[in-house]
Amino acid sequence: MYYLGVDLGGMSIKAGLVNEAYEIVATKTIPTGRGKSSKEVLKDMAMLCKDVLTEANLTEADIDSIGIGSPGIASPEDGIILSSSNLNFDHVNVRAEIQKYLSCDVYVENDANCAALGEAIAGAAKGEKNVVVVTLGTGVGGGIINDGKIYRGAFCGAGEVGHQVIVKDGITCGCGRKGCWEQYASATALIRQAQEVTKEHINSKIVSFAGGKIENITAKNVFDAAQAGDHIAAEVLKKYFQYVAMGLTNLINILEPSMIVLGGGMSAQGDYLVKPIKEFVQAEMYGGLSLKTKIRAAELGNPAGIIGAALLGTTIK
Ligand SMILES: [Zn+2]
């Protein structure tokens, strides 16, 4: 048996065929296409799914279900995307459209939740039932896995871990609040923090690793400079890790997961990211209790979204 997973984005649609060992065995990508109606986009998607099956010499009969990860809010049981500003989708019945072309079970889910499910079933948190996946990227995204299933909340919008306020009257966030965790713990925030500090410390290795230009600093430059012994970089990272740990400790106090998985581009830093964050979380633990929640770097990277989408049906049926 195989599972089809689709990552529906504003720029591209990626479809992947996943086997029972949770590996992607065939994949295809097409542009989403600007200005297309939802019906047109979903027809393209159905054709893409057929192409992937053909490439793998399989038919609809070989697949268990199709799962689709999309930005915005989705109602997985009904197969409906309730709202997605990136795609201009408003209460679109994805299941009904896809089933015009393919006679399979169809499920939809928020893309960050799909990535979390992928890591929980097939990645860093394989075997864990209560997991929070936190993605430190352009923003801070996440997904909560409760007893092996995505926790959606009452209205399908749960898991927005990046929008917990950690600084009163802090930096204005895209969501409209001030001082959201995302403004301090994202990769974007780390870059901004490094840029502010290096204005005063232009000789820091962070700047030389960025080719001498503060505006070109990347998150990796900060890690590389710290590992090369640059104490300014070490100071920037220390503050950044404290911000990350603050939000993670909030999540642990409320949800008590057995594992937190840190995803996003920075997860490639492995122990350089995870070890110091763990220490700061331990220091903030409720009543000084020892930290039981494991903290790990994500393992799957980008394919997590497709794998999680593909396996959606197995957690819903
Ligand atoms: Zn926010």
Short mmCIF file of C-alpha atoms and ligand atoms in Angstrom, two decimals:
data_model
loop_
_atom_site.label_atom_id
_atom_site.label_comp_id
_atom_site.label_asym_id
_atom_site.label_seq_id
_atom_site.Cartn_x
_atom_site.Cartn_y
_atom_site.Cartn_z
CA MET A 1 0.00 0.00 0.00
CA TYR A 2 1.12 3.55 -0.80
CA TYR A 3 0.08 7.01 0.37
CA LEU A 4 -0.02 10.19 -1.72
CA GLY A 5 1.03 13.43 -0.07
CA VAL A 6 0.66 16.89 -1.59
CA ASP A 7 2.31 20.12 -0.46
CA LEU A 8 0.09 22.87 -1.86
CA GLY A 9 1.88 26.22 -1.71
CA GLY A 10 1.35 29.68 -3.19
CA MET A 11 4.25 29.11 -5.62
CA SER A 12 4.27 25.38 -6.30
CA ILE A 13 2.38 22.13 -5.86
CA LYS A 14 4.53 19.14 -4.92
CA ALA A 15 3.17 15.61 -4.87
CA GLY A 16 5.00 12.63 -3.43
CA LEU A 17 4.28 8.93 -3.22
CA VAL A 18 5.13 7.46 0.19
CA ASN A 19 5.58 3.74 0.86
CA GLU A 20 4.85 1.77 4.03
CA ALA A 21 8.40 2.45 5.28
CA TYR A 22 7.48 6.17 5.15
CA GLU A 23 9.92 6.89 2.32
CA ILE A 24 9.14 9.12 -0.66
CA VAL A 25 9.51 6.87 -3.71
CA ALA A 26 8.33 9.25 -6.46
CA THR A 27 7.77 12.98 -6.59
CA LYS A 28 6.69 15.69 -9.05
CA THR A 29 6.33 19.47 -8.82
CA ILE A 30 4.38 22.02 -10.88
CA PRO A 31 3.89 25.78 -10.44
CA THR A 32 0.62 26.74 -8.72
CA GLY A 33 0.00 29.45 -11.30
CA ARG A 34 -1.00 32.97 -10.44
CA GLY A 35 -4.60 34.06 -10.85
CA LYS A 36 -6.01 30.56 -11.29
CA SER A 37 -9.34 29.69 -9.70
CA SER A 38 -9.42 27.09 -6.92
CA LYS A 39 -11.12 24.64 -9.32
CA GLU A 40 -8.27 25.04 -11.83
CA VAL A 41 -5.58 24.66 -9.16
CA LEU A 42 -7.25 21.51 -7.81
CA LYS A 43 -7.65 20.02 -11.29
CA ASP A 44 -3.91 20.60 -11.88
CA MET A 45 -3.25 18.92 -8.54
CA ALA A 46 -5.34 15.88 -9.42
CA MET A 47 -3.48 15.54 -12.76
CA LEU A 48 -0.16 15.85 -10.91
CA CYS A 49 -1.21 13.00 -8.59
CA LYS A 50 -2.12 10.86 -11.62
CA ASP A 51 1.31 11.64 -13.17
CA VAL A 52 3.13 10.54 -10.02
CA LEU A 53 1.16 7.28 -9.98
CA THR A 54 1.90 6.66 -13.66
CA GLU A 55 5.61 7.32 -13.12
CA ALA A 56 5.66 4.69 -10.35
CA ASN A 57 3.64 2.20 -12.47
CA LEU A 58 0.79 2.32 -9.96
CA THR A 59 -2.93 3.07 -10.10
CA GLU A 60 -5.50 4.60 -7.75
CA ALA A 61 -6.17 1.10 -6.41
CA ASP A 62 -2.64 0.98 -4.95
CA ILE A 63 -3.06 4.03 -2.73
CA ASP A 64 -4.70 4.21 0.67
CA SER A 65 -5.56 7.91 0.52
CA ILE A 66 -4.44 11.36 -0.60
CA GLY A 67 -3.45 13.95 2.00
CA ILE A 68 -3.01 17.62 1.15
CA GLY A 69 -1.08 20.13 3.24
CA SER A 70 -1.99 23.76 2.62
CA PRO A 71 -1.25 27.13 4.21
CA GLY A 72 -4.15 28.53 6.25
CA ILE A 73 -6.93 26.77 8.09
CA ALA A 74 -8.38 23.46 6.97
CA SER A 75 -11.07 21.15 8.26
CA PRO A 76 -9.51 17.70 7.71
CA GLU A 77 -12.59 15.55 8.38
CA ASP A 78 -14.67 17.43 5.76
CA GLY A 79 -11.81 17.88 3.27
CA ILE A 80 -12.39 21.64 3.18
CA ILE A 81 -9.87 24.50 3.17
CA LEU A 82 -11.67 27.10 5.28
CA SER A 83 -9.34 29.99 4.52
CA SER A 84 -5.95 30.50 2.95
CA SER A 85 -4.85 34.01 2.11
CA ASN A 86 -1.75 32.69 0.27
CA LEU A 87 -3.94 30.76 -2.14
CA ASN A 88 -7.07 32.91 -2.19
CA PHE A 89 -9.09 29.86 -1.08
CA ASP A 90 -12.26 30.54 0.92
CA HIS A 91 -14.32 27.52 2.05
CA VAL A 92 -13.14 25.35 -0.85
CA ASN A 93 -14.27 21.71 -0.84
CA VAL A 94 -10.97 20.15 -1.90
CA ARG A 95 -12.20 16.59 -1.42
CA ALA A 96 -15.17 17.04 -3.79
CA GLU A 97 -12.97 18.64 -6.48
CA ILE A 98 -10.20 16.01 -6.31
CA GLN A 99 -12.74 13.16 -6.28
CA LYS A 100 -14.02 14.35 -9.69
CA TYR A 101 -10.74 12.97 -11.06
CA LEU A 102 -9.56 10.35 -8.56
CA SER A 103 -11.67 7.92 -6.57
CA CYS A 104 -9.66 7.95 -3.34
CA ASP A 105 -10.18 9.18 0.20
CA VAL A 106 -8.96 12.79 0.39
CA TYR A 107 -7.89 14.73 3.49
CA VAL A 108 -6.62 18.29 3.94
CA GLU A 109 -4.66 19.84 6.77
CA ASN A 110 -2.63 22.93 7.59
CA ASP A 111 0.90 22.52 6.15
CA ALA A 112 2.74 23.14 9.45
CA ASN A 113 0.57 20.48 11.10
CA CYS A 114 1.47 18.07 8.27
CA ALA A 115 5.18 18.71 8.81
CA ALA A 116 4.73 18.10 12.55
CA LEU A 117 2.90 14.85 11.87
CA GLY A 118 5.67 13.77 9.47
CA GLU A 119 8.36 14.30 12.13
CA ALA A 120 6.20 12.55 14.73
CA ILE A 121 5.49 9.45 12.64
CA ALA A 122 8.62 9.09 10.54
CA GLY A 123 11.26 11.53 11.77
CA ALA A 124 12.98 12.68 14.95
CA ALA A 125 9.97 11.86 17.14
CA LYS A 126 9.23 8.41 15.67
CA GLY A 127 7.48 6.36 18.34
CA GLU A 128 6.55 9.37 20.50
CA LYS A 129 2.84 10.04 21.01
CA ASN A 130 2.89 13.56 22.52
CA VAL A 131 5.08 15.86 20.51
CA VAL A 132 5.38 19.56 19.76
CA VAL A 133 7.24 20.48 16.58
CA VAL A 134 8.52 24.05 16.53
CA THR A 135 9.86 25.42 13.26
CA LEU A 136 12.41 28.22 13.65
CA GLY A 137 12.36 29.77 10.19
CA THR A 138 11.23 33.06 8.66
CA GLY A 139 8.65 32.95 11.45
CA VAL A 140 8.05 30.47 14.24
CA GLY A 141 5.53 27.81 13.26
CA GLY A 142 4.49 24.62 14.88
CA GLY A 143 2.23 21.70 15.31
CA ILE A 144 1.01 19.81 18.33
CA ILE A 145 0.69 16.02 18.20
CA ASN A 146 -1.51 14.69 21.00
CA ASP A 147 -1.79 10.93 21.45
CA GLY A 148 -0.49 10.38 17.90
CA LYS A 149 -2.94 12.79 16.28
CA ILE A 150 -2.79 16.43 15.29
CA TYR A 151 -4.32 18.65 17.98
CA ARG A 152 -6.52 21.11 16.07
CA GLY A 153 -8.44 22.89 18.79
CA ALA A 154 -12.14 23.68 18.61
CA PHE A 155 -11.98 25.65 15.33
CA CYS A 156 -8.99 24.01 13.54
CA GLY A 157 -6.59 26.89 14.25
CA ALA A 158 -4.52 25.49 17.15
CA GLY A 159 -0.74 25.16 17.13
CA GLU A 160 0.18 28.80 16.49
CA VAL A 161 3.00 28.54 19.01
CA GLY A 162 4.91 31.51 17.55
CA HIS A 163 2.28 34.01 18.63
CA GLN A 164 2.60 33.70 22.39
CA VAL A 165 3.71 37.06 23.76
CA ILE A 166 7.01 36.86 25.67
CA VAL A 167 7.83 40.62 25.85
CA LYS A 168 5.15 43.13 26.90
CA ASP A 169 5.00 46.02 24.38
CA GLY A 170 7.73 44.27 22.42
CA ILE A 171 8.38 44.16 18.68
CA THR A 172 5.22 44.43 16.53
CA CYS A 173 4.30 41.10 14.97
CA GLY A 174 2.59 40.39 11.64
CA CYS A 175 -0.36 38.97 13.61
CA GLY A 176 -1.08 42.40 15.11
CA ARG A 177 0.19 41.77 18.64
CA LYS A 178 3.39 43.09 20.15
CA GLY A 179 6.19 40.97 21.59
CA CYS A 180 5.31 37.61 20.02
CA TRP A 181 7.83 34.79 20.46
CA GLU A 182 8.26 34.70 16.65
CA GLN A 183 9.79 38.19 16.78
CA TYR A 184 12.57 36.91 19.07
CA ALA A 185 13.04 33.23 18.26
CA SER A 186 12.76 32.97 14.44
CA ALA A 187 15.79 32.77 12.15
CA THR A 188 14.76 36.24 10.97
CA ALA A 189 14.97 37.47 14.58
CA LEU A 190 18.43 35.95 15.09
CA ILE A 191 19.65 37.75 11.96
CA ARG A 192 18.18 41.06 13.19
CA GLN A 193 19.76 40.56 16.64
CA ALA A 194 23.15 39.85 15.02
CA GLN A 195 22.83 42.90 12.76
CA GLU A 196 22.10 45.20 15.71
CA VAL A 197 25.09 43.95 17.72
CA THR A 198 27.58 43.92 14.84
CA LYS A 199 26.86 47.59 14.08
CA GLU A 200 28.86 48.25 17.26
CA HIS A 201 31.28 45.35 16.68
CA ILE A 202 32.11 45.48 13.00
CA ASN A 203 35.23 43.31 13.53
CA SER A 204 33.16 40.33 14.63
CA LYS A 205 33.66 37.19 12.54
CA ILE A 206 29.89 37.27 11.92
CA VAL A 207 30.51 40.21 9.56
CA SER A 208 33.52 38.65 7.82
CA PHE A 209 31.60 35.39 7.31
CA ALA A 210 28.84 37.53 5.73
CA GLY A 211 31.35 38.84 3.18
CA GLY A 212 31.87 42.09 5.13
CA LYS A 213 28.25 43.22 4.77
CA ILE A 214 25.97 43.43 7.81
CA GLU A 215 22.91 43.30 5.56
CA ASN A 216 24.02 39.89 4.22
CA ILE A 217 24.27 38.18 7.63
CA THR A 218 22.61 34.76 7.76
CA ALA A 219 21.74 32.60 10.78
CA LYS A 220 24.47 30.17 9.70
CA ASN A 221 27.05 33.00 9.78
CA VAL A 222 26.29 33.54 13.47
CA PHE A 223 26.69 29.83 14.30
CA ASP A 224 29.89 29.57 12.19
CA ALA A 225 31.40 32.64 13.90
CA ALA A 226 30.60 31.30 17.38
CA GLN A 227 32.17 27.94 16.49
CA ALA A 228 35.25 29.83 15.25
CA GLY A 229 35.63 31.36 18.74
CA ASP A 230 34.03 34.77 18.12
CA HIS A 231 32.73 35.94 21.52
CA ILE A 232 30.29 38.49 20.01
CA ALA A 233 28.61 35.68 18.09
CA ALA A 234 28.53 33.57 21.26
CA GLU A 235 26.82 36.44 23.12
CA VAL A 236 24.24 36.94 20.33
CA LEU A 237 23.46 33.21 20.34
CA LYS A 238 23.23 33.05 24.13
CA LYS A 239 20.49 35.72 24.15
CA TYR A 240 18.75 34.10 21.21
CA PHE A 241 18.78 30.66 22.88
CA GLN A 242 17.29 32.23 26.02
CA TYR A 243 14.40 33.62 23.96
CA VAL A 244 13.85 30.22 22.32
CA ALA A 245 13.98 28.48 25.71
CA MET A 246 11.44 30.91 27.19
CA GLY A 247 8.75 29.92 24.67
CA LEU A 248 9.65 26.22 24.83
CA THR A 249 9.33 26.24 28.62
CA ASN A 250 5.86 27.79 28.27
CA LEU A 251 4.90 24.96 25.90
CA ILE A 252 6.30 22.32 28.26
CA ASN A 253 4.46 23.83 31.25
CA ILE A 254 1.15 23.80 29.39
CA LEU A 255 1.35 20.65 27.26
CA GLU A 256 4.08 18.46 28.82
CA PRO A 257 5.04 16.69 25.58
CA SER A 258 7.46 13.73 25.73
CA MET A 259 9.47 15.41 22.97
CA ILE A 260 9.93 18.79 21.33
CA VAL A 261 11.37 18.73 17.81
CA LEU A 262 13.09 21.86 16.52
CA GLY A 263 12.70 22.25 12.76
CA GLY A 264 13.51 24.86 10.12
CA GLY A 265 16.84 25.59 8.46
CA MET A 266 18.61 25.98 11.79
CA SER A 267 17.92 22.37 12.76
CA ALA A 268 20.97 21.52 10.60
CA GLN A 269 23.05 22.95 13.49
CA GLY A 270 22.12 19.87 15.54
CA ASP A 271 23.71 19.91 19.00
CA TYR A 272 25.02 23.47 18.56
CA LEU A 273 21.37 24.51 18.62
CA VAL A 274 19.76 21.90 20.85
CA LYS A 275 22.28 21.54 23.72
CA PRO A 276 22.38 25.15 24.92
CA ILE A 277 18.60 25.53 24.49
CA LYS A 278 18.08 22.41 26.64
CA GLU A 279 20.24 23.94 29.38
CA PHE A 280 18.26 27.19 29.38
CA VAL A 281 14.96 25.27 29.42
CA GLN A 282 16.21 23.19 32.35
CA ALA A 283 17.12 26.40 34.20
CA GLU A 284 13.53 27.67 33.74
CA MET A 285 11.74 24.43 34.65
CA TYR A 286 8.74 24.69 36.94
CA GLY A 287 9.79 24.44 40.57
CA GLY A 288 13.30 23.45 39.52
CA LEU A 289 12.04 20.01 38.43
CA SER A 290 14.33 18.06 36.14
CA LEU A 291 13.47 18.30 32.46
CA LYS A 292 11.79 15.10 31.26
CA THR A 293 10.79 16.37 27.81
CA LYS A 294 13.38 15.39 25.19
CA ILE A 295 14.44 18.16 22.80
CA ARG A 296 15.79 17.13 19.39
CA ALA A 297 16.56 18.63 15.99
CA ALA A 298 14.21 17.66 13.14
CA GLU A 299 15.41 14.85 10.87
CA LEU A 300 13.24 14.96 7.76
CA GLY A 301 13.63 18.59 6.68
CA ASN A 302 11.42 19.68 3.78
CA PRO A 303 10.03 16.20 2.97
CA ALA A 304 8.33 16.18 6.42
CA GLY A 305 5.39 18.11 4.93
CA ILE A 306 4.74 15.61 2.13
CA ILE A 307 5.24 12.55 4.37
CA GLY A 308 2.93 14.01 7.03
CA ALA A 309 0.29 14.92 4.45
CA ALA A 310 0.48 11.45 2.92
CA LEU A 311 -0.07 9.78 6.31
CA LEU A 312 -2.95 12.08 7.37
CA GLY A 313 -5.54 9.47 6.48
CA THR A 314 -3.93 6.90 8.78
CA THR A 315 -4.55 9.20 11.77
CA ILE A 316 -8.12 10.17 10.81
CA LYS A 317 -9.79 6.99 9.45
ZN ZN B 1 2.32 37.32 16.47
#
